[in-house]
JSON list of C-alpha atoms in Angstrom, two decimals:
[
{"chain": "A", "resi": 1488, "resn": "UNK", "atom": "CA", "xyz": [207.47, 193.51, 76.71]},
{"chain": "A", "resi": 1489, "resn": "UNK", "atom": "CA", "xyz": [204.49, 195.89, 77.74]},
{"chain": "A", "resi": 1490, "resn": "UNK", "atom": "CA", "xyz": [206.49, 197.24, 80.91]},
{"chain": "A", "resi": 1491, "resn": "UNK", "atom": "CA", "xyz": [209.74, 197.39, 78.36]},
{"chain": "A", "resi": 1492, "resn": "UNK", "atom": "CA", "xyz": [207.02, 199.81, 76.18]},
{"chain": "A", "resi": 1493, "resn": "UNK", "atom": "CA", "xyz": [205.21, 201.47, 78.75]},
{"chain": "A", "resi": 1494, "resn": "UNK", "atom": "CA", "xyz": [208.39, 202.83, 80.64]},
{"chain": "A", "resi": 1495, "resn": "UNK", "atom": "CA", "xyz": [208.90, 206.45, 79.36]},
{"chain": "A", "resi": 1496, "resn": "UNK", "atom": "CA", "xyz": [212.21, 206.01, 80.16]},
{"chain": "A", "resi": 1497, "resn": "UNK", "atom": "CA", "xyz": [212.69, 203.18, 77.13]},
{"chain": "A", "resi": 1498, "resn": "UNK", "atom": "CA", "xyz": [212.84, 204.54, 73.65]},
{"chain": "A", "resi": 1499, "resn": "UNK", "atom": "CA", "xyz": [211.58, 201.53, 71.36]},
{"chain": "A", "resi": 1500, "resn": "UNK", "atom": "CA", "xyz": [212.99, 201.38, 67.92]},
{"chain": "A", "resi": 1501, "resn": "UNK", "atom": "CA", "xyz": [212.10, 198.95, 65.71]},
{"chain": "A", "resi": 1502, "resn": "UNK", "atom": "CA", "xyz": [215.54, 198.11, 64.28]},
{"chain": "A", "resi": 1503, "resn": "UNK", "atom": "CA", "xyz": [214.61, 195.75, 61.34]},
{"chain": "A", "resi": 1504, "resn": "UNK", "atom": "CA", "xyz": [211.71, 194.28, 59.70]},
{"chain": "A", "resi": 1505, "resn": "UNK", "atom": "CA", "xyz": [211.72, 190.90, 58.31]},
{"chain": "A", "resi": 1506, "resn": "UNK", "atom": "CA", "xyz": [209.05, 189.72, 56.12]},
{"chain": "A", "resi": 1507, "resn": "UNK", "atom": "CA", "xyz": [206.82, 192.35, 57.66]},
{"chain": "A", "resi": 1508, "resn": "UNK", "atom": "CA", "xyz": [207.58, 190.62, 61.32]},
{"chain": "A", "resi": 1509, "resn": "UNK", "atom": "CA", "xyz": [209.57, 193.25, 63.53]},
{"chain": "A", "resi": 1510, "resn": "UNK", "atom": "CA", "xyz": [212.59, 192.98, 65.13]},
{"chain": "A", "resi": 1511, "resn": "UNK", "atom": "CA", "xyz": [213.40, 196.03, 68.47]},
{"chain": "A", "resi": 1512, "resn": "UNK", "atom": "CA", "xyz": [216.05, 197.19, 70.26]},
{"chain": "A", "resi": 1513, "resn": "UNK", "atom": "CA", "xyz": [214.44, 195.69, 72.83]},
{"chain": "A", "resi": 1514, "resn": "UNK", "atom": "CA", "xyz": [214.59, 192.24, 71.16]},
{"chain": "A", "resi": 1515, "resn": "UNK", "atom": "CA", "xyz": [218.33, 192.64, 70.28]},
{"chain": "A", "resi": 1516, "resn": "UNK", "atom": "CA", "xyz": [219.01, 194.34, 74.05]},
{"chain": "A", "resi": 1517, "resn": "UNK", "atom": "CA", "xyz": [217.27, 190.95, 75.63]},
{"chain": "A", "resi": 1518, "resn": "UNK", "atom": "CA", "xyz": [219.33, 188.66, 72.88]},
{"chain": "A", "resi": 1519, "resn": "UNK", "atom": "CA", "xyz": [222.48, 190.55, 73.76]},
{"chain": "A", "resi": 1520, "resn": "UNK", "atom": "CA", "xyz": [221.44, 190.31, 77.59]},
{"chain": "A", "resi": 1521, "resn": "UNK", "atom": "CA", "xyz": [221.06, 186.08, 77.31]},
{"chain": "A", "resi": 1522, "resn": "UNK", "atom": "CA", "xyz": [224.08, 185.70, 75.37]},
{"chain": "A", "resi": 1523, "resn": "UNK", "atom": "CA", "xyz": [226.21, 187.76, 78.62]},
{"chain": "A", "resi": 1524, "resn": "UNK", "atom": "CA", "xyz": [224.39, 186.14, 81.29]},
{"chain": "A", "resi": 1525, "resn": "UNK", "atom": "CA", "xyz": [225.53, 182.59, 79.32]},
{"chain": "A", "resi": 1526, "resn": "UNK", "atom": "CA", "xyz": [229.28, 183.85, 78.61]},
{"chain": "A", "resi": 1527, "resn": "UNK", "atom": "CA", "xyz": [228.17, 183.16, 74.48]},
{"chain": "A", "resi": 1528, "resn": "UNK", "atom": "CA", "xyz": [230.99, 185.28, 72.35]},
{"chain": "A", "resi": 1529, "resn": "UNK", "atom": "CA", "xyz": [230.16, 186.51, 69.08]},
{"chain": "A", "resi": 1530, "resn": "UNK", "atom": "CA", "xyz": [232.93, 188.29, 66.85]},
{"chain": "A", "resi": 1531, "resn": "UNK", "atom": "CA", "xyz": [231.03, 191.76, 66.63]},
{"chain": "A", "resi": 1532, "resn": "UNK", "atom": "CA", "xyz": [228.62, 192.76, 69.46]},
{"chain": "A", "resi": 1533, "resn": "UNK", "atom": "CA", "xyz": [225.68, 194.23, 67.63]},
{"chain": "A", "resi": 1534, "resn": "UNK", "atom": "CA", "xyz": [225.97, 193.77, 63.77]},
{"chain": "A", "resi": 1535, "resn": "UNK", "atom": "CA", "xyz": [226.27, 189.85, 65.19]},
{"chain": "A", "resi": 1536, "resn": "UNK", "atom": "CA", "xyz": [223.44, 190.12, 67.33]},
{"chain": "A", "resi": 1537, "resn": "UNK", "atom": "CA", "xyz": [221.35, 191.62, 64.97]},
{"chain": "A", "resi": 1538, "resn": "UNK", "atom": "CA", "xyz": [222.47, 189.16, 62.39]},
{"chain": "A", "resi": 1539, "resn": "UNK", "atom": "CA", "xyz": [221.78, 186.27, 64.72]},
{"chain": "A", "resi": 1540, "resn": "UNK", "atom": "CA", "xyz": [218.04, 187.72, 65.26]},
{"chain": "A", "resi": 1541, "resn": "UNK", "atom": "CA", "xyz": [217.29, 187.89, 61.46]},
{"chain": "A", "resi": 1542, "resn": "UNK", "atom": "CA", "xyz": [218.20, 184.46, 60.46]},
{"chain": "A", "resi": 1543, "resn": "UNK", "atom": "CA", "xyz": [216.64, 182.88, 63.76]},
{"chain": "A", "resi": 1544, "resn": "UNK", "atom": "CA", "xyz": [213.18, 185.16, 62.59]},
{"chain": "A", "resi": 1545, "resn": "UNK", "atom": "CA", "xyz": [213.92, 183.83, 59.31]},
{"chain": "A", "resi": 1546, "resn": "UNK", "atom": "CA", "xyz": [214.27, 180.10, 60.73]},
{"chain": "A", "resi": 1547, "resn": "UNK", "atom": "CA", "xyz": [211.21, 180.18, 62.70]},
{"chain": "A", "resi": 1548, "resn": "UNK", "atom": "CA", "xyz": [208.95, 182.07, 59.62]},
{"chain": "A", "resi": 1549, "resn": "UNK", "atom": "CA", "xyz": [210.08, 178.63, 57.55]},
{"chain": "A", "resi": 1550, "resn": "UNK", "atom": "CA", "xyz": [209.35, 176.44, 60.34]},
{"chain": "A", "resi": 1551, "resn": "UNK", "atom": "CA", "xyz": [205.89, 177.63, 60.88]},
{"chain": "A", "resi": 1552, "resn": "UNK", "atom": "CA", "xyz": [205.33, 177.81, 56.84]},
{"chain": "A", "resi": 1553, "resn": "UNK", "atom": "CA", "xyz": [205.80, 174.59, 56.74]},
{"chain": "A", "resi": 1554, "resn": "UNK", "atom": "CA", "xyz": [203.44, 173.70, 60.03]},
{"chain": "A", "resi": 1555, "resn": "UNK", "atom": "CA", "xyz": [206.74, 172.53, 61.69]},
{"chain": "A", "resi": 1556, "resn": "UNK", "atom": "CA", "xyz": [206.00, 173.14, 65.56]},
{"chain": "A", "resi": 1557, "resn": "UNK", "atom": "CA", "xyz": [207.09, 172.03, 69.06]},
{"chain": "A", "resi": 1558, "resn": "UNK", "atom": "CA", "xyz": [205.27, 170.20, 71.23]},
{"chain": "A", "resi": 1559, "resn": "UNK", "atom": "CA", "xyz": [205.41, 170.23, 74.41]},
{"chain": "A", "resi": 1560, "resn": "UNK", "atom": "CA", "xyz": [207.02, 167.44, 75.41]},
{"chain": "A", "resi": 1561, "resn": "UNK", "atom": "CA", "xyz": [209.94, 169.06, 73.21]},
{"chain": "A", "resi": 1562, "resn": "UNK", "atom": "CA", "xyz": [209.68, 171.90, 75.08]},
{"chain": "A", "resi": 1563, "resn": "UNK", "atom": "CA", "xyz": [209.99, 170.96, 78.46]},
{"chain": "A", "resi": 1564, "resn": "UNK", "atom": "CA", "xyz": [212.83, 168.25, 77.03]},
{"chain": "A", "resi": 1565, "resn": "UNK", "atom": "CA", "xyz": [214.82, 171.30, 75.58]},
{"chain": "A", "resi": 1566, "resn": "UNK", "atom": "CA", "xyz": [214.50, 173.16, 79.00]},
{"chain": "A", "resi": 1567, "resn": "UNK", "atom": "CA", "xyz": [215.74, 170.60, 81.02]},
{"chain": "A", "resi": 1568, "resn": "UNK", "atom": "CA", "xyz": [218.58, 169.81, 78.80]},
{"chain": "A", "resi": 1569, "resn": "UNK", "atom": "CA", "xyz": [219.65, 173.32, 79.09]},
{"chain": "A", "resi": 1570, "resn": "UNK", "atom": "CA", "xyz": [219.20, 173.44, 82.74]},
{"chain": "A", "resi": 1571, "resn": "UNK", "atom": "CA", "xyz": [221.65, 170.25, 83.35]},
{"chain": "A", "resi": 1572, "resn": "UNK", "atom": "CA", "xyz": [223.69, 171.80, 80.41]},
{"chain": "A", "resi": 1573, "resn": "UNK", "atom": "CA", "xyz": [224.20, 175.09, 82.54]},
{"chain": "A", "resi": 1574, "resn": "UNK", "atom": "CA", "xyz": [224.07, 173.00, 86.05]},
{"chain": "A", "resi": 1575, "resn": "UNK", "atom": "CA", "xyz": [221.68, 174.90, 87.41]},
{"chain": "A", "resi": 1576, "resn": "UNK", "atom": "CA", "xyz": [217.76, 174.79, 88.49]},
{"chain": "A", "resi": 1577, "resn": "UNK", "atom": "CA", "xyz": [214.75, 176.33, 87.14]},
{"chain": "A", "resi": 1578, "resn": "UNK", "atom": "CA", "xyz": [214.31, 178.43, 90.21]},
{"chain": "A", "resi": 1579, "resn": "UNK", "atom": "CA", "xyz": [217.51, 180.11, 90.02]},
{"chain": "A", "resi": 1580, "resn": "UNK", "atom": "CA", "xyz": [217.55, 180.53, 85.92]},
{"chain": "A", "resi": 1581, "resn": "UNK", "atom": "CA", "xyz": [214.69, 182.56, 86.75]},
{"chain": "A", "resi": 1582, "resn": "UNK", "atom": "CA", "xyz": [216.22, 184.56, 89.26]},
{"chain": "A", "resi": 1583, "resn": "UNK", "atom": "CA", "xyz": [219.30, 184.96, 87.31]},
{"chain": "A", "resi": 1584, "resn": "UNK", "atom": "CA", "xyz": [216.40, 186.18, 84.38]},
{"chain": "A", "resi": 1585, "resn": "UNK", "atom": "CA", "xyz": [215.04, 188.88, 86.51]},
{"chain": "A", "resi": 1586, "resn": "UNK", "atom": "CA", "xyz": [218.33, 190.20, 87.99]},
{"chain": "A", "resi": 1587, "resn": "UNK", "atom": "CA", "xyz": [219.74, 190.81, 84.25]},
{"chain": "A", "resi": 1588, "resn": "UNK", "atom": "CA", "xyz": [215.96, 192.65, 83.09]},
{"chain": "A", "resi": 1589, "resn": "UNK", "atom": "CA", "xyz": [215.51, 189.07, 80.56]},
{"chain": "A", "resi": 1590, "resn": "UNK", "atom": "CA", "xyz": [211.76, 188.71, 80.08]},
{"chain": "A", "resi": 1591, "resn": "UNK", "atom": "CA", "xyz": [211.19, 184.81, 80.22]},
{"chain": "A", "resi": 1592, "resn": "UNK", "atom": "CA", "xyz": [209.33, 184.74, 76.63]},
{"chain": "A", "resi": 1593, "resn": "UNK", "atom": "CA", "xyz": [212.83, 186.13, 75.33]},
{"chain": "A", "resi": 1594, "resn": "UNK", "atom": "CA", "xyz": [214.42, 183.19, 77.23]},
{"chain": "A", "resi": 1595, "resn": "UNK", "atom": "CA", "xyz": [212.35, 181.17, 75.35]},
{"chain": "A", "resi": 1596, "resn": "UNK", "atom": "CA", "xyz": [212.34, 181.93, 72.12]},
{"chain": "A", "resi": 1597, "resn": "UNK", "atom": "CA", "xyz": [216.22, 182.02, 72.09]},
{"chain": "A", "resi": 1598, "resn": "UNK", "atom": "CA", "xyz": [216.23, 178.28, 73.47]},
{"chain": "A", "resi": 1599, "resn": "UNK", "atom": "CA", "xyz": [212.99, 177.09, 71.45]},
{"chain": "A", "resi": 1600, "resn": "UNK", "atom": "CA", "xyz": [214.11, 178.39, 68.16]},
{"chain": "A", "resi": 1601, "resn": "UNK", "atom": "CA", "xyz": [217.43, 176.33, 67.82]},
{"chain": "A", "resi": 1602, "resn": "UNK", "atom": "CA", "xyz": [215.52, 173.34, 68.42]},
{"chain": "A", "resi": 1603, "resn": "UNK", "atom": "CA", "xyz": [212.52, 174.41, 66.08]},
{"chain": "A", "resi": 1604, "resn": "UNK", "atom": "CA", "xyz": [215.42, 175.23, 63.19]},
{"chain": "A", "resi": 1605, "resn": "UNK", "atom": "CA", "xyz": [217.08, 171.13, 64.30]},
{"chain": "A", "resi": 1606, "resn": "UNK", "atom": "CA", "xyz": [213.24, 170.22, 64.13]},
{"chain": "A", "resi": 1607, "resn": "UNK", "atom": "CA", "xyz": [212.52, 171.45, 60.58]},
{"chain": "A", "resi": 1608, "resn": "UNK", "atom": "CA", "xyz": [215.77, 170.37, 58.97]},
{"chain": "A", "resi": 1609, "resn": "UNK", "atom": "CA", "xyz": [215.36, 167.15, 60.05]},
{"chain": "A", "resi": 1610, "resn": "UNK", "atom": "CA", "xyz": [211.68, 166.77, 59.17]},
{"chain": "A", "resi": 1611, "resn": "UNK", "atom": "CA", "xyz": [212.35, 168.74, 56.06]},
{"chain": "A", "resi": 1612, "resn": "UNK", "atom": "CA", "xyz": [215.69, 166.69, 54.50]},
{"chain": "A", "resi": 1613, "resn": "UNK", "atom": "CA", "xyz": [216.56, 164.13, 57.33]},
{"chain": "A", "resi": 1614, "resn": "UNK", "atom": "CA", "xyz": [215.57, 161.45, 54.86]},
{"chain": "A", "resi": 1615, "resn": "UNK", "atom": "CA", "xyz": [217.67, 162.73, 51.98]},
{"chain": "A", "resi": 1616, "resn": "UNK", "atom": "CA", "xyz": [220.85, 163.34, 54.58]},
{"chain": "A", "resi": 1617, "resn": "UNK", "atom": "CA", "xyz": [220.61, 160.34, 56.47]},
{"chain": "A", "resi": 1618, "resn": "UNK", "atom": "CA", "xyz": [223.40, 157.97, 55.64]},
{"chain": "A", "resi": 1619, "resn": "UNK", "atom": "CA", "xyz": [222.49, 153.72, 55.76]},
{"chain": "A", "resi": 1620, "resn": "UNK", "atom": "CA", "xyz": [224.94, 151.79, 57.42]},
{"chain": "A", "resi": 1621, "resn": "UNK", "atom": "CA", "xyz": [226.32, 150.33, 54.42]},
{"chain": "A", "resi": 1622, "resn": "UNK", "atom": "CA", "xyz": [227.02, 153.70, 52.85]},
{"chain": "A", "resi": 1623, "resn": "UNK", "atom": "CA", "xyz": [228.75, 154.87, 55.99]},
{"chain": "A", "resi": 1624, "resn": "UNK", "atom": "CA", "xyz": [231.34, 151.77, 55.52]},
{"chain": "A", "resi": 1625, "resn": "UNK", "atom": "CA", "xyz": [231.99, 151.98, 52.38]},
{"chain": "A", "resi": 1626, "resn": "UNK", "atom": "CA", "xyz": [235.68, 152.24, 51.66]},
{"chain": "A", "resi": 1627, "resn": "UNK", "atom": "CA", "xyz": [236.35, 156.36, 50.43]},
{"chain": "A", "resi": 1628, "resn": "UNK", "atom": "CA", "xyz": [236.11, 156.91, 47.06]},
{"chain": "A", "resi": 1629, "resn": "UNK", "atom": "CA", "xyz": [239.99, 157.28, 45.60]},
{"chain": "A", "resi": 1630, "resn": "UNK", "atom": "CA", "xyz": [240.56, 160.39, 43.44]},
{"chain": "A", "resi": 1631, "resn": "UNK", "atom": "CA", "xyz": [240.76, 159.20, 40.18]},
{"chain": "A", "resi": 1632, "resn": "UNK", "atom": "CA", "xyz": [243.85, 160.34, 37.35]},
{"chain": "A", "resi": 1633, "resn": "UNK", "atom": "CA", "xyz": [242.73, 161.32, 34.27]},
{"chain": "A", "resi": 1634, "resn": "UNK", "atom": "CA", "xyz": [245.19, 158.98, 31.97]},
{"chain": "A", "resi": 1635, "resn": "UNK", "atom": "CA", "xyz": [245.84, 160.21, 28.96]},
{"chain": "A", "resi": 1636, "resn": "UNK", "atom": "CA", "xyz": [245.97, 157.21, 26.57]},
{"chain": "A", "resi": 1637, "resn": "UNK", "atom": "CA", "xyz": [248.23, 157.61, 23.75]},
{"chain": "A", "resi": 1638, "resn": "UNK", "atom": "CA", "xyz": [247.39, 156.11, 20.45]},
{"chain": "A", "resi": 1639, "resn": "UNK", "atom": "CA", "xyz": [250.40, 154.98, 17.33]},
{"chain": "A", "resi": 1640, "resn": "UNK", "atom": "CA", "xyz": [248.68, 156.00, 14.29]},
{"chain": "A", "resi": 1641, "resn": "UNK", "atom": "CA", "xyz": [250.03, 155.41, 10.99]},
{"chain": "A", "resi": 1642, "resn": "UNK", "atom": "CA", "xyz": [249.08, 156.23, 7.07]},
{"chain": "A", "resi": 1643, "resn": "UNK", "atom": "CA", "xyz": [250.05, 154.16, 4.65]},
{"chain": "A", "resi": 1644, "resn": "UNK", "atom": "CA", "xyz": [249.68, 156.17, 1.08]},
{"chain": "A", "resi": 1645, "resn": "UNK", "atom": "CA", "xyz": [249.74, 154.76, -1.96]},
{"chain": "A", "resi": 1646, "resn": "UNK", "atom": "CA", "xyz": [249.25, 156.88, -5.24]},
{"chain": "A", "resi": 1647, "resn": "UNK", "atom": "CA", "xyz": [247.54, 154.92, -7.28]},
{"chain": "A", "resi": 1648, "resn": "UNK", "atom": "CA", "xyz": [246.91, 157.89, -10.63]},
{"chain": "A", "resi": 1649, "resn": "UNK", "atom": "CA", "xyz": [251.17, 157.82, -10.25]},
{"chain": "A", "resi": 1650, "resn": "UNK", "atom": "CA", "xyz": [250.63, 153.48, -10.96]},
{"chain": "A", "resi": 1651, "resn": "UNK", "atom": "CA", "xyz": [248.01, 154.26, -13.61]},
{"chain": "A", "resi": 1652, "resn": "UNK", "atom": "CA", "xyz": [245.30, 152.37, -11.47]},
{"chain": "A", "resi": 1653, "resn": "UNK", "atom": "CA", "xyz": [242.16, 153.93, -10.47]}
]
C-alpha cells in the first residue's frame, strides 16, 4: 500500500468509512483486481464491490469484538485449500499477484476474512444451529388444518310468569 500512496501518479480516495475504519479506491481497485484474476462475477461491478468490502469490514470489526481470531494453523489450512481449489502453487499465485498489481496483504484479507466470518458464526451460534441426530430424522412436521368444529345448540324456553310460577 505505501508504493500504491507514494506514486504521484495514484490519486487515493478514501471511498467509505465504516465505523471510523477506511475503506480506498485502492482497496476496492485490489478487491475488483482478485475477483478478475479468479473469474468471480458479481451483478454490478462497483456498487457490488464496494458493497462486498463494507460487509466483509463489517464481518471482521464483529469478529475481532468478540476476540474471534485465526490462528495460524487456520491460516496456512485456508491457503492451501485455496491453492488445490484453484490447482495451482504458491509460487505461481504469487506471480499471477504481481502481474495483475494485487498486493499479497489484499490477497489475504480477501481469503482470511471468509473464513474469520465461518469462524465467528460458528463459535458465536454453532451450538444453537447445530441439529442432533435425532432431530435431523425426525419425520417433517405436517401442516396442520385449522377444523372448524361445529357445535348444535339448542334453547329450550319456558315462560314460567305466562304458568303463574315463579
Amino acid at each position: 500500500w505505501f508504493t500504491y500512496g507514494a506514486n504521484p501518479e495514484s490519486n487515493f480516495v478514501i471511498k467509505k468509512t465504516v465505523n471510523e475504519e477506511i475503506l480506498t479506491n485502492f482497496d476496492l481497485d485490489q478487491r475488483s483486481s482478485i475477483l478478475k484474476i479468479f473469474k468471480i462475477k458479481l451483478l454490478k461491478k462497483h456498487n457490488d464491490i464496494e458493497r462486498l468490502m463494507i460487509d466483509e469490514t463489517l464481518q471482521i470489526q464483529f469478529a475481532n469484538a468478540n476476540g474471534y481470531k485465526l490462528t495460524q494453523n487456520e491460516i496456512k489450512t485456508n491457503l492451501e485449500e485455496f491453492l488445490r481449489l484453484h490447482r495451482i502453487n504458491r509460487k505461481d499465485l504469487e506471480m499471477i499477484l504481481i502481474e495483475n498489481k494485487v498486493e499479497w496483504k489484499s490477497f489475504e484479507k480477501f481469503l482470511n476474512s471468509k473464513a474469520l466470518w465461518k469462524k465467528s458464526l460458528l463459535q458465536r451460534f454453532g451450538k444453537r444451529a447445530m441439529m442432533t441426530e435425532f432431530e435431523l430424522n425426525l419425520p417433517p412436521i405436517k401442516n396442520q388444518i385449522n377444523v372448524i368444529k361445529l357445535l348444535n345448540l339448542s334453547e329450550i324456553v319456558i315462560p314460567f310468569e305466562e304458568l303463574g310460577k315463579t
